[in-house]
Coordinates of C-alpha atoms in Angstrom, one line a residue:
Chain A
M38 CA 27.0 60.3 -121.3
A39 CA 29.5 58.4 -119.3
L40 CA 29.7 54.6 -120.0
V41 CA 29.4 53.8 -116.3
E42 CA 27.4 56.0 -113.9
A43 CA 27.1 55.0 -110.2
I44 CA 25.1 57.1 -107.8
G45 CA 24.8 56.5 -104.1
V46 CA 25.6 52.8 -104.3
R47 CA 25.1 51.1 -101.0
K48 CA 25.7 47.4 -100.1
S49 CA 25.6 45.5 -96.8
F50 CA 26.5 42.0 -95.9
G51 CA 24.4 41.1 -92.9
H52 CA 24.9 44.1 -90.5
T53 CA 28.1 45.3 -92.1
E54 CA 27.7 48.1 -94.5
V55 CA 30.5 47.6 -97.1
L56 CA 29.6 50.4 -99.5
K57 CA 28.3 53.6 -98.0
G58 CA 27.1 55.6 -101.0
I59 CA 29.6 55.4 -103.9
D60 CA 29.4 57.9 -106.7
L61 CA 31.5 57.2 -109.7
E62 CA 31.5 58.0 -113.4
V63 CA 33.7 56.3 -116.0
E64 CA 33.9 57.8 -119.5
R65 CA 34.3 55.7 -122.7
G66 CA 37.9 54.7 -123.2
E67 CA 38.8 55.8 -119.7
V68 CA 40.9 53.6 -117.4
V69 CA 40.0 54.0 -113.7
C70 CA 42.0 52.3 -111.0
L71 CA 40.4 51.7 -107.6
L72 CA 42.9 51.8 -104.8
G73 CA 42.6 51.5 -101.1
P74 CA 43.2 49.3 -98.1
S75 CA 41.7 45.8 -98.0
G76 CA 38.1 45.8 -96.8
A77 CA 37.5 49.2 -98.4
G78 CA 34.8 47.7 -100.7
K79 CA 36.7 48.0 -103.9
S80 CA 36.0 44.4 -105.1
T81 CA 32.4 44.6 -103.9
F82 CA 31.8 47.7 -105.9
L83 CA 33.3 46.1 -109.0
R84 CA 31.1 43.0 -108.5
C85 CA 28.0 45.3 -108.2
V86 CA 28.8 46.9 -111.6
N87 CA 28.5 43.4 -113.1
H88 CA 25.5 42.5 -110.9
L89 CA 27.4 39.6 -109.3
E90 CA 26.2 41.4 -106.1
T91 CA 22.8 43.1 -105.9
I92 CA 23.0 46.6 -104.5
D93 CA 20.8 47.7 -101.6
A94 CA 20.4 51.3 -102.6
G95 CA 21.5 53.7 -105.3
R96 CA 21.8 53.0 -109.0
I97 CA 24.4 51.8 -111.5
W98 CA 24.0 52.5 -115.2
V99 CA 26.2 50.8 -117.8
D100 CA 25.8 52.4 -121.3
G101 CA 22.5 54.0 -120.2
V102 CA 21.0 50.7 -118.9
P103 CA 20.3 50.3 -115.2
V104 CA 22.3 47.3 -114.0
G105 CA 20.1 44.5 -112.7
F106 CA 16.9 46.3 -113.6
R107 CA 14.6 47.0 -116.5
A108 CA 13.1 50.5 -116.8
A109 CA 9.5 50.6 -117.9
G110 CA 6.7 53.0 -117.3
G111 CA 8.6 55.1 -114.8
K112 CA 9.5 52.0 -112.7
L113 CA 12.5 49.8 -112.3
Y114 CA 11.8 46.1 -112.4
E115 CA 14.3 43.8 -110.9
L116 CA 15.6 41.4 -113.5
R117 CA 15.3 37.6 -113.5
E118 CA 18.7 35.9 -113.5
R119 CA 18.3 35.0 -117.2
D120 CA 17.9 38.6 -118.2
A121 CA 20.7 39.7 -115.8
A122 CA 22.9 37.2 -117.7
H123 CA 22.0 39.0 -120.9
Q124 CA 23.2 42.3 -119.5
R125 CA 26.5 40.8 -118.5
R126 CA 27.4 39.9 -122.1
D127 CA 28.6 43.5 -122.6
V128 CA 30.8 43.6 -119.5
G129 CA 33.9 41.5 -119.2
M130 CA 35.4 40.5 -115.9
V131 CA 38.8 39.2 -114.8
F132 CA 39.1 37.5 -111.4
Q133 CA 41.8 37.4 -108.8
R134 CA 41.8 33.6 -108.9
F135 CA 41.5 33.4 -112.8
N136 CA 38.5 31.0 -112.6
L137 CA 39.2 29.4 -115.9
F138 CA 37.1 26.3 -116.7
P139 CA 39.5 23.5 -115.8
H140 CA 37.8 20.9 -117.9
R141 CA 38.3 22.9 -121.2
T142 CA 41.5 23.9 -123.0
A143 CA 42.6 27.5 -123.3
L144 CA 41.0 27.7 -126.7
E145 CA 37.8 26.1 -125.5
N146 CA 37.7 28.5 -122.6
I147 CA 37.8 31.5 -124.9
M148 CA 35.3 30.0 -127.4
E149 CA 32.8 29.1 -124.7
G150 CA 31.1 32.5 -124.4
P151 CA 30.7 33.3 -128.1
V152 CA 29.5 29.8 -128.9
Q153 CA 27.3 29.0 -125.9
V154 CA 26.0 32.4 -125.1
L155 CA 25.9 34.3 -128.4
G156 CA 25.2 31.1 -130.4
R157 CA 27.8 32.0 -133.1
G158 CA 29.4 29.5 -135.4
R159 CA 32.4 27.5 -134.1
A160 CA 34.7 28.0 -137.1
E161 CA 34.4 31.8 -137.1
V162 CA 34.7 31.9 -133.2
R163 CA 37.7 29.6 -133.3
A164 CA 39.6 31.9 -135.7
E165 CA 38.8 34.9 -133.4
A166 CA 39.8 32.9 -130.3
L167 CA 43.2 32.0 -131.9
A168 CA 43.7 35.7 -132.7
L169 CA 43.0 36.6 -129.1
L170 CA 45.5 34.0 -127.8
E171 CA 48.0 35.5 -130.2
R172 CA 47.2 38.9 -128.7
V173 CA 47.9 37.8 -125.2
G174 CA 51.1 36.0 -126.3
L175 CA 49.8 32.4 -125.9
A176 CA 49.2 31.2 -129.4
E177 CA 51.2 28.0 -128.8
K178 CA 49.1 27.2 -125.7
A179 CA 45.7 26.8 -127.5
S180 CA 45.3 23.1 -126.6
A181 CA 46.7 23.3 -123.0
Y182 CA 44.4 22.8 -120.1
P183 CA 44.4 25.5 -117.3
G184 CA 46.2 23.1 -115.0
Q185 CA 49.1 22.9 -117.4
L186 CA 49.6 26.8 -117.4
S187 CA 51.3 29.1 -115.0
G188 CA 49.3 31.6 -113.1
G189 CA 50.3 34.4 -115.4
Q190 CA 49.4 32.4 -118.4
Q191 CA 46.0 31.4 -116.9
Q192 CA 45.2 35.1 -116.2
R193 CA 46.1 36.1 -119.8
V194 CA 43.8 33.3 -121.1
A195 CA 41.1 34.7 -118.7
I196 CA 41.5 38.1 -120.2
A197 CA 41.2 36.7 -123.7
R198 CA 38.0 34.8 -122.6
A199 CA 36.5 38.0 -121.4
L200 CA 37.5 39.9 -124.6
A201 CA 36.0 37.2 -126.8
M202 CA 32.5 38.6 -125.8
K203 CA 33.6 42.0 -127.3
P204 CA 32.7 43.8 -124.1
K205 CA 32.2 47.6 -123.8
L206 CA 33.7 47.5 -120.4
M207 CA 36.3 45.4 -118.7
L208 CA 36.4 44.9 -114.9
F209 CA 39.6 43.7 -113.3
D210 CA 39.4 42.4 -109.7
E211 CA 42.9 42.3 -108.3
P212 CA 44.1 40.5 -111.5
T213 CA 47.7 40.1 -110.3
S214 CA 47.3 39.5 -106.5
A215 CA 47.3 35.7 -106.8
L216 CA 50.5 35.7 -109.0
D217 CA 54.1 35.0 -108.2
P218 CA 56.0 38.3 -108.4
E219 CA 57.9 37.4 -111.6
L220 CA 54.6 36.7 -113.4
V221 CA 52.9 40.0 -112.6
G222 CA 54.6 41.9 -115.4
E223 CA 53.2 39.7 -118.3
V224 CA 49.6 40.3 -117.1
L225 CA 50.1 44.0 -116.6
D226 CA 51.6 44.2 -120.1
V227 CA 48.5 42.7 -121.6
M228 CA 46.3 45.1 -119.6
T229 CA 48.4 48.1 -120.6
S230 CA 48.1 47.3 -124.3
L231 CA 44.4 46.8 -123.9
A232 CA 44.2 50.3 -122.3
R233 CA 46.2 51.7 -125.2
D234 CA 43.7 50.2 -127.6
G235 CA 41.0 52.3 -126.0
M236 CA 39.2 49.7 -123.8
T237 CA 37.2 51.2 -121.0
M238 CA 38.5 49.6 -117.8
I239 CA 37.9 49.6 -114.1
V240 CA 40.8 48.0 -112.3
V241 CA 41.0 47.1 -108.6
T242 CA 44.7 46.8 -107.9
H243 CA 47.5 47.2 -105.5
E244 CA 50.0 47.8 -108.3
I245 CA 50.7 51.5 -107.8
G246 CA 53.1 51.5 -110.7
F247 CA 50.5 50.3 -113.1
A248 CA 48.0 52.9 -111.8
R249 CA 50.5 55.6 -112.2
S250 CA 51.5 54.7 -115.8
V251 CA 48.2 53.5 -117.2
A252 CA 45.2 55.0 -115.3
D253 CA 43.5 58.1 -116.5
R254 CA 42.0 58.5 -113.1
V255 CA 42.7 57.0 -109.7
V256 CA 39.9 56.6 -107.1
F257 CA 40.9 56.0 -103.5
L258 CA 38.3 54.1 -101.4
V259 CA 38.3 53.7 -97.6
D260 CA 35.6 52.1 -95.5
G261 CA 33.1 52.0 -98.4
A262 CA 33.4 55.6 -99.5
V263 CA 35.4 57.5 -102.0
V264 CA 38.0 59.6 -100.2
E265 CA 39.9 61.1 -103.0
S266 CA 39.8 61.0 -106.8
G267 CA 41.8 62.5 -109.6
T268 CA 44.7 62.0 -112.0
P269 CA 47.4 59.6 -110.9
S270 CA 49.8 62.4 -110.4
D271 CA 47.3 64.3 -108.2
V272 CA 46.3 61.4 -106.0
L273 CA 49.5 59.5 -105.9
D274 CA 52.1 62.3 -105.8
N275 CA 50.1 65.0 -104.0
P276 CA 47.4 63.4 -101.9
Q277 CA 45.2 65.8 -100.0
Q278 CA 43.5 63.5 -97.6
P279 CA 45.4 62.2 -94.5
R280 CA 43.9 58.7 -95.1
T281 CA 45.3 58.6 -98.6
Q282 CA 48.7 59.9 -97.4
Q283 CA 48.8 57.2 -94.7
F284 CA 48.0 54.4 -97.2
L285 CA 50.5 55.6 -99.8
A286 CA 53.2 56.0 -97.3
K287 CA 52.8 52.3 -96.5
V288 CA 52.7 50.9 -100.1
L289 CA 55.1 53.2 -101.9
Chain B
M1151 CA 96.1 7.4 -99.0
A1152 CA 95.8 4.7 -96.5
S1153 CA 92.2 5.4 -95.5
D1154 CA 91.0 5.4 -99.1
T1155 CA 92.6 2.1 -99.7
A1156 CA 90.9 0.7 -96.6
V1157 CA 87.5 1.9 -97.9
N1158 CA 88.0 0.4 -101.3
D1159 CA 89.0 -2.9 -99.7
V1160 CA 85.9 -2.9 -97.6
R1161 CA 83.7 -2.2 -100.7
E1162 CA 85.2 -5.1 -102.6
E1163 CA 85.0 -7.5 -99.7
L1164 CA 81.5 -7.0 -98.5
V1165 CA 78.7 -8.9 -100.2
V1166 CA 75.2 -7.2 -100.1
V1167 CA 72.6 -9.4 -98.5
P1168 CA 69.0 -8.3 -99.5
L1169 CA 66.5 -8.3 -96.6
R1170 CA 64.8 -11.7 -96.5
H1171 CA 61.0 -11.9 -96.1
P1172 CA 60.3 -15.4 -94.7
W1173 CA 56.9 -14.4 -93.4
R1174 CA 55.8 -13.4 -96.9
W1175 CA 56.6 -16.9 -98.1
F1176 CA 54.9 -18.4 -95.2
S1177 CA 51.7 -16.4 -95.4
G1178 CA 51.6 -16.8 -99.2
A1179 CA 51.8 -20.5 -98.9
L1180 CA 49.1 -20.5 -96.2
I1181 CA 46.7 -18.6 -98.5
L1182 CA 47.4 -21.0 -101.4
L1183 CA 46.8 -23.9 -99.0
V1184 CA 43.4 -22.4 -98.0
I1185 CA 42.4 -21.9 -101.6
A1186 CA 43.4 -25.4 -102.5
G1187 CA 41.4 -26.7 -99.6
L1188 CA 38.3 -24.8 -100.7
G1189 CA 38.8 -26.0 -104.2
W1190 CA 39.0 -29.6 -103.1
S1191 CA 35.9 -29.3 -100.9
M1192 CA 34.0 -27.8 -103.9
S1193 CA 35.0 -30.8 -106.0
E1194 CA 33.9 -33.2 -103.2
A1195 CA 30.6 -31.3 -102.7
Q1196 CA 27.4 -33.1 -103.8
I1197 CA 26.8 -30.8 -106.7
Q1198 CA 26.2 -31.7 -110.3
W1199 CA 28.7 -29.2 -111.6
E1200 CA 28.0 -30.3 -115.2
H1201 CA 24.4 -29.1 -114.8
V1202 CA 25.3 -25.5 -114.0
P1203 CA 26.1 -24.4 -117.6
G1204 CA 22.7 -25.7 -118.7
F1205 CA 21.0 -23.6 -116.0
F1206 CA 23.2 -20.7 -116.9
T1207 CA 21.7 -20.5 -120.4
H1208 CA 18.2 -22.0 -119.5
P1209 CA 15.5 -19.9 -121.2
V1210 CA 13.8 -19.1 -117.9
M1211 CA 17.2 -17.9 -116.5
L1212 CA 17.8 -15.7 -119.5
E1213 CA 14.3 -14.2 -119.1
G1214 CA 15.2 -13.5 -115.5
L1215 CA 18.5 -12.0 -116.6
L1216 CA 16.8 -9.7 -119.1
N1217 CA 14.2 -8.6 -116.5
T1218 CA 17.0 -8.0 -113.9
I1219 CA 18.9 -5.8 -116.4
V1220 CA 15.8 -3.8 -117.5
L1221 CA 14.7 -3.3 -113.8
A1222 CA 18.2 -2.2 -112.7
L1223 CA 18.7 0.2 -115.6
A1224 CA 15.2 1.7 -115.3
A1225 CA 15.4 2.1 -111.6
Q1226 CA 18.9 3.6 -111.7
G1227 CA 18.1 5.9 -114.7
G1228 CA 14.9 7.2 -113.0
A1229 CA 16.8 7.6 -109.7
I1230 CA 19.5 9.7 -111.4
V1231 CA 16.9 12.0 -113.0
L1232 CA 14.9 12.3 -109.8
G1233 CA 18.1 12.7 -107.8
V1234 CA 19.3 15.7 -109.8
V1235 CA 15.9 17.3 -109.4
V1236 CA 15.8 16.7 -105.6
A1237 CA 19.4 17.9 -105.3
L1238 CA 18.6 21.1 -107.1
M1239 CA 15.6 21.6 -104.9
R1240 CA 17.8 21.0 -101.8
L1241 CA 20.1 23.8 -103.1
S1242 CA 17.3 26.0 -104.2
A1243 CA 16.6 29.5 -102.9
N1244 CA 13.0 28.5 -102.3
P1245 CA 12.6 27.4 -98.7
V1246 CA 9.6 25.2 -99.4
A1247 CA 11.6 23.3 -102.1
R1248 CA 14.4 22.9 -99.7
W1249 CA 12.2 21.5 -97.0
F1250 CA 10.5 19.2 -99.4
A1251 CA 13.9 17.8 -100.6
V1252 CA 15.0 17.2 -97.0
G1253 CA 11.7 15.4 -96.2
Y1254 CA 11.9 13.4 -99.4
I1255 CA 15.5 12.2 -98.6
W1256 CA 14.5 11.5 -95.0
L1257 CA 11.6 9.3 -96.1
F1258 CA 12.9 7.3 -99.0
R1259 CA 16.4 6.8 -97.5
G1260 CA 14.9 6.0 -94.1
L1261 CA 12.8 2.9 -95.0
P1262 CA 14.2 -0.5 -96.0
V1263 CA 13.9 -1.1 -99.8
L1264 CA 12.1 -4.4 -99.2
L1265 CA 9.5 -2.6 -97.1
Q1266 CA 9.1 0.0 -99.8
I1267 CA 8.6 -2.6 -102.5
L1268 CA 6.0 -4.4 -100.4
I1269 CA 4.1 -1.2 -99.7
W1270 CA 3.9 -0.3 -103.4
F1271 CA 2.9 -3.8 -104.4
N1272 CA 0.1 -3.9 -101.9
L1273 CA -1.1 -0.3 -102.6
A1274 CA -4.4 -1.7 -104.1
L1275 CA -5.4 -2.8 -100.6
V1276 CA -5.9 0.8 -99.5
F1277 CA -6.3 2.7 -102.7
Q1278 CA -8.8 1.2 -105.1
E1279 CA -7.8 3.5 -107.9
I1280 CA -5.1 6.0 -108.7
S1281 CA -6.5 9.2 -110.1
I1282 CA -6.0 12.9 -110.5
P1283 CA -9.5 14.4 -110.3
M1284 CA -11.0 15.2 -113.6
L1285 CA -7.9 14.1 -115.5
F1286 CA -7.7 10.3 -115.3
S1287 CA -8.4 7.4 -113.1
V1288 CA -7.2 3.8 -113.2
P1289 CA -7.6 0.8 -111.0
T1290 CA -4.5 0.4 -108.8
N1291 CA -4.2 -3.3 -109.2
V1292 CA -4.0 -2.9 -113.0
V1293 CA -1.1 -0.3 -112.8
M1294 CA 0.8 -1.7 -109.9
T1295 CA 2.3 -4.8 -111.5
A1296 CA 5.3 -6.5 -109.8
F1297 CA 7.6 -4.7 -112.2
V1298 CA 6.1 -1.2 -111.4
A1299 CA 6.2 -1.9 -107.6
A1300 CA 9.8 -3.0 -107.8
L1301 CA 10.7 -0.1 -110.0
L1302 CA 9.1 2.4 -107.6
G1303 CA 10.6 0.7 -104.5
L1304 CA 14.1 0.5 -105.8
G1305 CA 14.1 3.7 -107.8
L1306 CA 12.7 6.0 -105.2
N1307 CA 15.0 4.7 -102.5
E1308 CA 18.0 5.1 -104.9
S1309 CA 16.8 8.6 -105.9
A1310 CA 17.2 9.7 -102.3
Y1311 CA 20.8 8.5 -102.3
M1312 CA 21.4 10.0 -105.7
A1313 CA 20.1 13.4 -104.5
E1314 CA 22.8 13.4 -101.8
I1315 CA 25.5 12.3 -104.2
V1316 CA 24.5 15.0 -106.8
R1317 CA 24.3 17.6 -104.1
A1318 CA 27.8 16.8 -102.9
G1319 CA 29.0 16.9 -106.5
L1320 CA 27.4 20.3 -107.2
S1321 CA 28.7 21.7 -103.9
S1322 CA 32.2 20.6 -104.7
V1323 CA 32.5 22.9 -107.7
D1324 CA 34.1 26.2 -106.7
E1325 CA 31.8 29.3 -106.5
G1326 CA 34.3 31.1 -108.8
Q1327 CA 33.3 28.8 -111.6
T1328 CA 29.7 30.0 -111.5
E1329 CA 30.8 33.6 -111.3
A1330 CA 33.1 33.2 -114.3
A1331 CA 30.3 31.6 -116.2
K1332 CA 27.9 34.5 -115.2
S1333 CA 30.5 37.0 -116.2
I1334 CA 30.5 35.8 -119.8
G1335 CA 26.7 36.1 -119.8
M1336 CA 25.8 32.5 -119.3
T1337 CA 22.2 31.8 -118.0
P1338 CA 21.8 29.6 -114.9
L1339 CA 20.8 26.6 -117.0
T1340 CA 23.8 26.9 -119.4
T1341 CA 26.1 27.4 -116.4
L1342 CA 24.8 24.2 -114.9
R1343 CA 25.0 22.2 -118.1
R1344 CA 28.4 23.5 -119.4
V1345 CA 30.4 24.5 -116.3
V1346 CA 29.1 23.0 -113.1
L1347 CA 27.8 19.5 -114.0
P1348 CA 30.8 18.5 -116.0
Q1349 CA 33.1 19.3 -113.0
A1350 CA 30.6 17.8 -110.5
M1351 CA 30.7 14.5 -112.5
R1352 CA 34.1 13.8 -111.1
V1353 CA 32.6 13.6 -107.6
I1354 CA 29.3 12.1 -108.7
I1355 CA 30.5 9.1 -110.8
P1356 CA 32.4 6.9 -108.4
P1357 CA 29.7 6.6 -105.7
T1358 CA 27.0 6.3 -108.5
G1359 CA 28.9 3.4 -109.9
N1360 CA 29.0 1.7 -106.5
N1361 CA 25.3 2.4 -106.1
F1362 CA 24.5 0.9 -109.5
I1363 CA 26.3 -2.3 -108.5
N1364 CA 24.2 -2.4 -105.3
M1365 CA 21.1 -1.8 -107.5
I1366 CA 21.9 -4.8 -109.7
K1367 CA 22.0 -7.0 -106.6
G1368 CA 19.1 -5.2 -105.0
T1369 CA 16.8 -6.2 -107.8
S1370 CA 16.8 -9.7 -106.2
M1371 CA 14.4 -8.2 -103.6
A1372 CA 11.7 -8.1 -106.3
S1373 CA 11.7 -11.9 -106.0
V1374 CA 9.4 -11.6 -102.9
I1375 CA 6.7 -10.1 -105.0
A1376 CA 7.1 -12.8 -107.6
F1377 CA 8.8 -10.6 -110.2
L1378 CA 10.7 -12.9 -112.6
E1379 CA 14.3 -11.6 -111.9
L1380 CA 17.3 -13.9 -111.7
I1381 CA 16.6 -15.4 -108.2
H1382 CA 13.0 -16.0 -108.9
A1383 CA 14.0 -17.6 -112.2
A1384 CA 16.5 -19.8 -110.4
N1385 CA 13.7 -20.8 -107.9
N1386 CA 11.3 -21.5 -110.7
I1387 CA 13.8 -23.9 -112.4
S1388 CA 14.8 -25.6 -109.1
S1389 CA 11.2 -26.1 -108.0
R1390 CA 10.9 -28.5 -110.9
N1391 CA 14.2 -30.4 -110.6
L1392 CA 15.2 -29.7 -107.0
E1393 CA 18.8 -28.8 -108.0
I1394 CA 18.7 -25.8 -105.8
M1395 CA 22.4 -25.1 -105.4
E1396 CA 23.1 -25.7 -109.1
T1397 CA 20.5 -23.1 -110.2
L1398 CA 21.6 -20.6 -107.5
F1399 CA 25.3 -21.0 -108.7
A1400 CA 24.1 -20.3 -112.3
A1401 CA 22.4 -17.1 -111.1
A1402 CA 25.4 -16.1 -109.0
A1403 CA 27.6 -16.4 -112.2
W1404 CA 25.2 -14.0 -113.9
Y1405 CA 25.4 -11.5 -111.1
L1406 CA 29.2 -11.6 -111.2
V1407 CA 29.1 -11.0 -115.0
M1408 CA 26.8 -8.0 -114.7
V1409 CA 28.8 -6.5 -111.9
S1410 CA 32.0 -6.9 -113.8
V1411 CA 30.6 -5.2 -116.9
A1412 CA 29.3 -2.4 -114.7
S1413 CA 32.7 -2.0 -113.0
I1414 CA 34.5 -1.8 -116.4
G1415 CA 31.9 0.8 -117.5
Q1416 CA 32.5 2.8 -114.4
H1417 CA 36.3 2.8 -115.0
Y1418 CA 35.9 4.3 -118.5
L1419 CA 33.4 6.9 -117.3
E1420 CA 35.7 8.0 -114.5
R1421 CA 38.5 8.3 -117.0
A1422 CA 36.4 10.4 -119.4
Y1423 CA 35.6 12.9 -116.6
G1424 CA 38.9 12.6 -114.8
P1425 CA 41.2 15.4 -113.9
R1426 CA 43.2 17.1 -116.8

């Protein structure tokens, strides 16, 4: 069974339908890149997978559990926010604007989830958090506050913060879009090594190069619907749909 | 070269004259003169200055001081707790809670504190007893002491202001912070406690410090219902010896001491929650 299964996902904001029936499966260990013009609903779909947005129709399962609902007696019960929070423990998310906690150091940001949410011991969590900082190349920045770090460094800490929860799935919402061009590489390197280690990832990105070299599958969204989907070489080098061709002609 | 030499000559010959500020000297002197004049009038005033320290440490004055401190702290503490609750109601998804919060703020912020204190103090005139049916019942005039009436009047008024301060603080925290907290599995309560409130404090503390200083001085209104705070204490002392100004000055000194201590405390609180 796929780790993520989305069937007929619909979402409207007011009278605007942003997602018009998205079907998507992501296998364990698979890296899927969502591409498409802005306003296509890529980020909204990603936020639905984590139940930061509530879907209007359709279903999303993560690891066999319906996101935002509890299945019992042939019915789906909408979850209270407390229980939805419990589901999110298994899904890490990295935001465009990093969203580190500015009043805590890099190390404290990473420790916050395991200590406050999972209730684990500080000493043990601290050792793991230091190892994670090492992994994203920021061992010497443990006691720095987010305001003292560059955008690229902040985003790497944010990735470490998400990894500290030992998630089954990582969601990346345009992780390099808010970065200065020379800082994009360091974040993509961390994401590439994460993909090599077998992490299941859904990545909304405009970095075609990253999609080409790291993604197992590329999904192209336009106006809230999947237009084309396949391996990077199929979709990026040999697009079948005119809408995909137009988009790629502009960004490549 | 000739031109270089000329420039060098010019540099050596010219003396730099700093800009003079004669008006600064003049206005500074004027201010000192005014202060000296005021000081002289004070020394000429018909006040027994040497009596003031005695009134400052008079047992009745100290009792008034203690009552003032207890009332201010209790009213402000209660107002902060109530203010957080009302602010959360104001931001709640429940429309009834939102309306209630709006009405609460409208009512308790809209009436003069003095009026509110008088209404609470005279509650026994219209309600013989305070009761929740089948749970308890007490005579109003037993419960509604001067302290309780002052506490309710000052505290409820302040809670309406605190609700607005806390709401502004909570709203100032970026939505992305809540989403990041959610994304690592935090429950709403943990998110509020660990992520939103600590950041909101930066916005909440300065106006709260100002309000607390107002609260310290506002306790003086409890003197109209004969609560023994500083002003009532000063009046009690002077009604016996008629040294009205001397006792009032002693009370004034205590207010300045309390406000100074509160200001210092506010400074350290702001530093503790300040930007990193």
